[in-house]
Short mmCIF file of C-alpha atoms and ligand atoms in Angstrom, two decimals:
data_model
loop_
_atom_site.label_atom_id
_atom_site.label_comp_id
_atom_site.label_asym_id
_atom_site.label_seq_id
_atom_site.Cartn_x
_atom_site.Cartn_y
_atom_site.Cartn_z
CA UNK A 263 52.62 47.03 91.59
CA UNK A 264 53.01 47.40 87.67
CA UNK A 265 56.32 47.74 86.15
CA UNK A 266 57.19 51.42 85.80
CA UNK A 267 57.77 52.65 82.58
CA UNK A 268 56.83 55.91 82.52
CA UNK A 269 56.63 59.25 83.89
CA UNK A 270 53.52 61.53 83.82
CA UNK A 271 53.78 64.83 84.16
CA UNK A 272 51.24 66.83 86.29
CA UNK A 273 50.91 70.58 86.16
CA UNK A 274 48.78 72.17 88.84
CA UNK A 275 49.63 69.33 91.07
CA UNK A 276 50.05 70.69 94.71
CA UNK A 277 46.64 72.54 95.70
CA UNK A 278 45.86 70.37 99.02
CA UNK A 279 42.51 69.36 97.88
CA UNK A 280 42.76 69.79 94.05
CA UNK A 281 42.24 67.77 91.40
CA UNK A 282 46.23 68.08 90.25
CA UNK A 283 47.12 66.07 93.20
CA UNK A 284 44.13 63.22 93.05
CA UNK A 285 45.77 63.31 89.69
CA UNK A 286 49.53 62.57 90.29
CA UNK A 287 48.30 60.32 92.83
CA UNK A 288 46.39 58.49 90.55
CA UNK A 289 49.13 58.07 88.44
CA UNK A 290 51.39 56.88 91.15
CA UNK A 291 48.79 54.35 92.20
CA UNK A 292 48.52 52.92 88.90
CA UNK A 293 52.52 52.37 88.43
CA UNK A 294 53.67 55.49 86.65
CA UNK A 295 56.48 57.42 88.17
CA UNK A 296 55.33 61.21 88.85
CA UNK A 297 56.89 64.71 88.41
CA UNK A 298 54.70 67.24 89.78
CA UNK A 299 54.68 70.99 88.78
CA UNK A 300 53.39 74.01 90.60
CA UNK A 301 53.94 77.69 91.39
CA UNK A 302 55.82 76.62 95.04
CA UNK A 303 59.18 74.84 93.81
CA UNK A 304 59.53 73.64 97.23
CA UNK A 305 55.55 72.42 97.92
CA UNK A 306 56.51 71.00 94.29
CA UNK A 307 59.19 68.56 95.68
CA UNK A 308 57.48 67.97 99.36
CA UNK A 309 54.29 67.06 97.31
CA UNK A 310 55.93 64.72 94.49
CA UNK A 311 58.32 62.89 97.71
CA UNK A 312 55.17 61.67 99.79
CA UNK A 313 53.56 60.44 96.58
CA UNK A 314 56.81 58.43 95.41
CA UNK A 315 57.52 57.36 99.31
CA UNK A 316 53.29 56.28 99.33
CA UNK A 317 53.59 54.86 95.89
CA UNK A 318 56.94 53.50 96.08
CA UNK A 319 57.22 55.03 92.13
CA UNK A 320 60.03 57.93 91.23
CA UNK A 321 58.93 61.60 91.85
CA UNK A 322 59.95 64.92 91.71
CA UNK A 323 58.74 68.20 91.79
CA UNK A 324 59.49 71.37 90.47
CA UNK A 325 58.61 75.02 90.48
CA UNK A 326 56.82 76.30 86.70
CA UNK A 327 54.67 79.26 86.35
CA UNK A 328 52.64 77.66 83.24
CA UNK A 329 52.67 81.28 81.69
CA UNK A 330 55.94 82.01 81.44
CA UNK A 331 58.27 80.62 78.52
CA UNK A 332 61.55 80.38 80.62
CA UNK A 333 59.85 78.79 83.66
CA UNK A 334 58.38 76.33 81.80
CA UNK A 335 61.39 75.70 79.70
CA UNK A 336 63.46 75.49 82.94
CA UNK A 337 60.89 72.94 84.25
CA UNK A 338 61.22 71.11 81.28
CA UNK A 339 65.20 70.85 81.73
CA UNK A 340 65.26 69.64 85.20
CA UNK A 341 62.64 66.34 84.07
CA UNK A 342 65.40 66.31 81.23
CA UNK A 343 68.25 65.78 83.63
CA UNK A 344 66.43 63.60 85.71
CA UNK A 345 65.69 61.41 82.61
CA UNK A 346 68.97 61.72 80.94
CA UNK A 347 70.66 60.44 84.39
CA UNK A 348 67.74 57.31 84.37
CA UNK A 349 66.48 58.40 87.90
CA UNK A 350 63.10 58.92 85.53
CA UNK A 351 61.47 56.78 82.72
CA UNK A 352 60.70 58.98 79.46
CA UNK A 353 58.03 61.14 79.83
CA UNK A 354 54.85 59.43 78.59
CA UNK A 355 52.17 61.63 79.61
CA UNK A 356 50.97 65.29 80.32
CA UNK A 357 48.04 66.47 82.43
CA UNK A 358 47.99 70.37 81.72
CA UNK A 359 46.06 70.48 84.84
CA UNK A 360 46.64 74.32 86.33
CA UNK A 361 44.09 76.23 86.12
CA UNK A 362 42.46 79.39 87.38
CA UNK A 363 38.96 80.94 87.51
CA UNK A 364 36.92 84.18 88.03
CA UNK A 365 33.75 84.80 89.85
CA UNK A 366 33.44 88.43 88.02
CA UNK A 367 30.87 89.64 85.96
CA UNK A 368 31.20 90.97 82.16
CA UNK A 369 30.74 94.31 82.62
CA UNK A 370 33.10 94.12 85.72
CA UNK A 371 35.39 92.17 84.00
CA UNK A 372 39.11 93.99 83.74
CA UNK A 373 41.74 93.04 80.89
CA UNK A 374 44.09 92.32 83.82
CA UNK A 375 41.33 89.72 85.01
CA UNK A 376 40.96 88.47 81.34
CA UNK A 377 44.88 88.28 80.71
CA UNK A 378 45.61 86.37 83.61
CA UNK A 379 42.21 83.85 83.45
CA UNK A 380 43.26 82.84 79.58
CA UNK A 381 47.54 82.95 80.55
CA UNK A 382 47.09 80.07 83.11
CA UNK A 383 44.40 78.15 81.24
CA UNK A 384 45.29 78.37 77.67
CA UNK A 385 48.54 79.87 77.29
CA UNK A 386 49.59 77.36 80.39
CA UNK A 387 48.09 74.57 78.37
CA UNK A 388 50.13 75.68 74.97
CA UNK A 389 53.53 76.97 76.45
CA UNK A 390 53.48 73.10 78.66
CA UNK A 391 52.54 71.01 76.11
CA UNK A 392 54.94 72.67 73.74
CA UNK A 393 57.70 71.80 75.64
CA UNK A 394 57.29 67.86 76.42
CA UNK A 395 55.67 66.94 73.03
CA UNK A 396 59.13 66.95 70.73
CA UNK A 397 60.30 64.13 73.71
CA UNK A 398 56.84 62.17 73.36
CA UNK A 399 57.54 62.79 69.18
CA UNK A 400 61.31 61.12 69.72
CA UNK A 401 59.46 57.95 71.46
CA UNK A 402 56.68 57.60 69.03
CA UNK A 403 54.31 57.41 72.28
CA UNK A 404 52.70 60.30 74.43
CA UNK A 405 49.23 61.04 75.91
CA UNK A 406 48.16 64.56 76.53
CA UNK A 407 45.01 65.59 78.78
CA UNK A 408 44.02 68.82 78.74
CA UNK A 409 41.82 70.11 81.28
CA UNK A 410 38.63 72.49 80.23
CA UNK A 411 35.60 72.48 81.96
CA UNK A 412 31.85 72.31 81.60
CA UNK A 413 31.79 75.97 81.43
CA UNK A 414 33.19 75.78 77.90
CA UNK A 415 30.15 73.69 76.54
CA UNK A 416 27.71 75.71 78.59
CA UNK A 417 28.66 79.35 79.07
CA UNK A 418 29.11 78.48 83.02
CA UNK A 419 26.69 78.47 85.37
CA UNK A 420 29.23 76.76 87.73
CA UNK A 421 31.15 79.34 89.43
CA UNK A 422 33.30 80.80 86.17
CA UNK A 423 32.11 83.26 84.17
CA UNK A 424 32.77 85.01 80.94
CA UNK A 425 36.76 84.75 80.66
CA UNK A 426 37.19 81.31 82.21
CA UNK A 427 34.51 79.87 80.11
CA UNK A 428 36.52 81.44 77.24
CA UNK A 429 39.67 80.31 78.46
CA UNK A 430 38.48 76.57 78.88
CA UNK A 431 36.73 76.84 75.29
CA UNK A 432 40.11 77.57 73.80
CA UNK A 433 41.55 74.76 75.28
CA UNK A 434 39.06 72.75 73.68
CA UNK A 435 39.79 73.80 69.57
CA UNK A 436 43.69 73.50 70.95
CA UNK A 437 42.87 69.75 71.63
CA UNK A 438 41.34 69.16 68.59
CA UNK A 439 43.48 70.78 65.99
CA UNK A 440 46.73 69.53 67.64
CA UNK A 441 45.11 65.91 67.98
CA UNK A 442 44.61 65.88 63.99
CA UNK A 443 48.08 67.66 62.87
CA UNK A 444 49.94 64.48 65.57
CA UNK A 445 47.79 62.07 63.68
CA UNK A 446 49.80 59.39 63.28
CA UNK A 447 52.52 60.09 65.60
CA UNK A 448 51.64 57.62 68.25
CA UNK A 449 50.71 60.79 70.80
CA UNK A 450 47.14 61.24 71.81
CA UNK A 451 45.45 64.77 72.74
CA UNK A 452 42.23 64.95 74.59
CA UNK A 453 40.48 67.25 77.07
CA UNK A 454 38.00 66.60 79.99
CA UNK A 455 35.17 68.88 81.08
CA UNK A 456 34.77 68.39 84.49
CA UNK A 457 31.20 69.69 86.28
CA UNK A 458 31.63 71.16 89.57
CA UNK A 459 34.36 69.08 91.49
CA UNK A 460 34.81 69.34 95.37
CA UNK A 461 37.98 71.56 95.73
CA UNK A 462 39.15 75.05 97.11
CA UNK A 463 38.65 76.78 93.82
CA UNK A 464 35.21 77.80 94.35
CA UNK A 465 35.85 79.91 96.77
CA UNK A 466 33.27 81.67 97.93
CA UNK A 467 30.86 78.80 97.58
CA UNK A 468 28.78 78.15 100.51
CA UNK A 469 26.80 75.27 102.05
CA UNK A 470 23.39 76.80 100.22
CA UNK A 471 24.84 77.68 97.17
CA UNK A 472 26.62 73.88 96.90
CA UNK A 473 23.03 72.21 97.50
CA UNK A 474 21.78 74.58 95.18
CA UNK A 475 24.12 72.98 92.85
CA UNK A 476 23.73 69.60 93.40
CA UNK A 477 20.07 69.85 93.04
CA UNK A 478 20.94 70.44 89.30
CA UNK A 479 23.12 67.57 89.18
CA UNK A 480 21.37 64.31 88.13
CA UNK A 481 24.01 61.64 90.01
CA UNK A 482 22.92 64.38 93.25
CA UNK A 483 26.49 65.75 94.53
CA UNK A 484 29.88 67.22 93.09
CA UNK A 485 32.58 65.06 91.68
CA UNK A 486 35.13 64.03 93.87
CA UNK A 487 38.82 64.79 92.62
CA UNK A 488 39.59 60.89 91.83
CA UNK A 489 36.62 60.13 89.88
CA UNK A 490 38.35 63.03 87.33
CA UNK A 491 41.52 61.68 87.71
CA UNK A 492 40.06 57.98 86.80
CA UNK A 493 39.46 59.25 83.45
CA UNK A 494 42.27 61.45 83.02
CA UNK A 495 44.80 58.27 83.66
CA UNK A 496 42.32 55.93 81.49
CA UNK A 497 42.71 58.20 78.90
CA UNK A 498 47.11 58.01 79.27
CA UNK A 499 46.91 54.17 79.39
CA UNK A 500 47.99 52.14 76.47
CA UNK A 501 44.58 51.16 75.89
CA UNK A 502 42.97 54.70 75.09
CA UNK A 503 45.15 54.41 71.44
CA UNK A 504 42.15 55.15 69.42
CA UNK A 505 41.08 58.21 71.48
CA UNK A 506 41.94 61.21 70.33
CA UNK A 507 40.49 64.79 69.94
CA UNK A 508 38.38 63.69 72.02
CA UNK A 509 35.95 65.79 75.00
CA UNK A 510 35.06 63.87 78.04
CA UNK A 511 32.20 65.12 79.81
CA UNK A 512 32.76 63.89 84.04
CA UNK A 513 29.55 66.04 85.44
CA UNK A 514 27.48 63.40 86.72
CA UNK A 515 24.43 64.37 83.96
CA UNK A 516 24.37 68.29 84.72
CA UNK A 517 25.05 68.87 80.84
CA UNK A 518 23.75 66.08 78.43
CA UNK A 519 24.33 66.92 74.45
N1 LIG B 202 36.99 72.29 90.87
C1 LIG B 202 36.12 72.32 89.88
O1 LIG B 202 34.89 72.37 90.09
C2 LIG B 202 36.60 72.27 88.45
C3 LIG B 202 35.70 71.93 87.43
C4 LIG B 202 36.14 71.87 86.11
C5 LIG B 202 37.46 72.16 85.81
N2 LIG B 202 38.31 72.50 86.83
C6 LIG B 202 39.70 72.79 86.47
O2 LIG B 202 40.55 71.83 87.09
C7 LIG B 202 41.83 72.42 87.33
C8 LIG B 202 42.22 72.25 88.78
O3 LIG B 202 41.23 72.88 89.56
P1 LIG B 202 41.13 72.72 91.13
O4 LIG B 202 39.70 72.78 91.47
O5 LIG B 202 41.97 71.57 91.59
O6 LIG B 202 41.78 74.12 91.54
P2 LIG B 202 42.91 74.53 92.61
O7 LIG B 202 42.83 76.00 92.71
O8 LIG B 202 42.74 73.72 93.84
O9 LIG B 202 44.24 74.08 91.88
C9 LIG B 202 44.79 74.81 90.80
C10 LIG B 202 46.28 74.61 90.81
O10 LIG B 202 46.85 75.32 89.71
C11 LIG B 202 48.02 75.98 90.19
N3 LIG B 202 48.33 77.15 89.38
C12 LIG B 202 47.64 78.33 89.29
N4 LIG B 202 48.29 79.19 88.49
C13 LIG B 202 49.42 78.55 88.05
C14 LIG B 202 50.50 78.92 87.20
N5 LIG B 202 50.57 80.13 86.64
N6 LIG B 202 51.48 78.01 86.98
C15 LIG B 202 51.42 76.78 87.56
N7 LIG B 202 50.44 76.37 88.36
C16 LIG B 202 49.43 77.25 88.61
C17 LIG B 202 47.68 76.36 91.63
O11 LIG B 202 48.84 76.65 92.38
C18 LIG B 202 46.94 75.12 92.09
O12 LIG B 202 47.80 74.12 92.60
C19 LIG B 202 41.72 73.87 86.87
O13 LIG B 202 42.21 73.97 85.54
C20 LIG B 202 40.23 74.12 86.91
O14 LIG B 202 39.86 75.17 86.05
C21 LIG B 202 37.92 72.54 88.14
#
């Protein structure tokens, strides 16, 4: 196993078959130590101790609700402590991972639906990254994934329709225009827009309607959640310096541009 240097931090991290956990795991497998961050404090640490105890990496978890300032902030502070005591290597990476979606038509489409689709995705993604960039700043090193979707780059057609498309776009111009004010700093900022993946967030989605799908799909079939976090963990390793602002398209062909 690599020598452990630092942490990456995973929000979104403790759906069972999501693509937060292939993500922390992916990071675990690959030598970094893990602090995982969900809605369920407790599911938070449960999830983060079987990867460190499968790993053999430190990890903890913690309860954040992405769109609120004090529970991020107080997520933030406990990865502080565990830092400032050494049970944790400086944080060196952030997947802004959470993420939720909506099925709903426009015209059906409530500002309570719209509110809550663009708090989690893009509000989530600012109000997170906000918080662990100043410590990336202070080490002159950080990588930052943000996760959109292919729905941003092609009005949806997935399963997400106007607001999450919306939602995933913003997080798009957020990675670009922070990725040119850090410039120089030594922290990267890119995003990932993932094609349909195989996890619980399509709910809804049947047997017909996911051959439907993969009949559009050039590679033939969904993504599974470790091919994302492949690139996701390329993109936080020392050798994706030169990256930056960057969109990376993991649909197997379905959108080509
Ligand atoms: N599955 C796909 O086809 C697909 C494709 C492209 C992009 N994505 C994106 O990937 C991400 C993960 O999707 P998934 O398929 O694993 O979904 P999922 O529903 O399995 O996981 C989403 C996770 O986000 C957490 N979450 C929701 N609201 C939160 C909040 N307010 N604060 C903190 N955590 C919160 C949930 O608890 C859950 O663990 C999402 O951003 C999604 O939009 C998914």
């Amino acid at each position: 196993m690599s020598t452990i240097q630092r942490t990456a931090v995973i929000t979104g991290a403790t759906s069972d078959r999501g693509i937060g956990i292939g993500v922390a795991r992916r990071y675990a497998q690959e030598g970094w130590a893990v602090v995982v961050l969900d809605l369920d404090g407790e599911k938070s640490a449960k999830v983060a101790a079987e990867i460190g105890n499968e790993f053999a990496v430190p990890a903890f978890g913690y309860e954040i609700d992405v769109t609120a300032e004090d529970s991020v902030a107080a997520a933030h502070a406990a990865v502080t402590a565990e830092v400032a005591a050494g049970n944790l290597p400086v944080v060196g990476a952030l997947a802004n991972i959470a993420g939720i979606t909506s099925p709903v038509p426009f015209l059906e489409t409530t500002l309570d639906i719209w509110n809550k689709v663009m708090a989690v995705n893009a509000t989530g993604t600012y109000l997170v990254t906000k918080a662990f960039l100043p410590g990336m700043l202070e080490a002159g090193w950080g990588r930052i994934v943000n996760m959109s979707s292919v729905s941003a780059q092609r009005g949806g057609g997935v399963f997400g329709k106007v607001p999450y498309s919306s939602a995933k776009a913003a997080i798009l111009g957020f990675t670009k225009a922070l990725a040119r004010e850090l410039g120089t700093s030594g922290v990267t900022v890119n995003a990932v827009t993932p094609g349909a993946v195989d996890t619980n967030i399509r709910v809804g989605a049947t047997p017909e309607s996911e051959a439907a799908l993969a009949r559009d799909i050039p590679v033939g079939r969904t993504a599974t959640t470790d091919e994302v976090a492949a690139v996701i963990t390329f993109l936080s390793s020392a050798d994706a310096a030169y990256l930056t602002g960057a969109t990376f398209d993991i649909n197997g062909g379905s959108h080509m541009h």
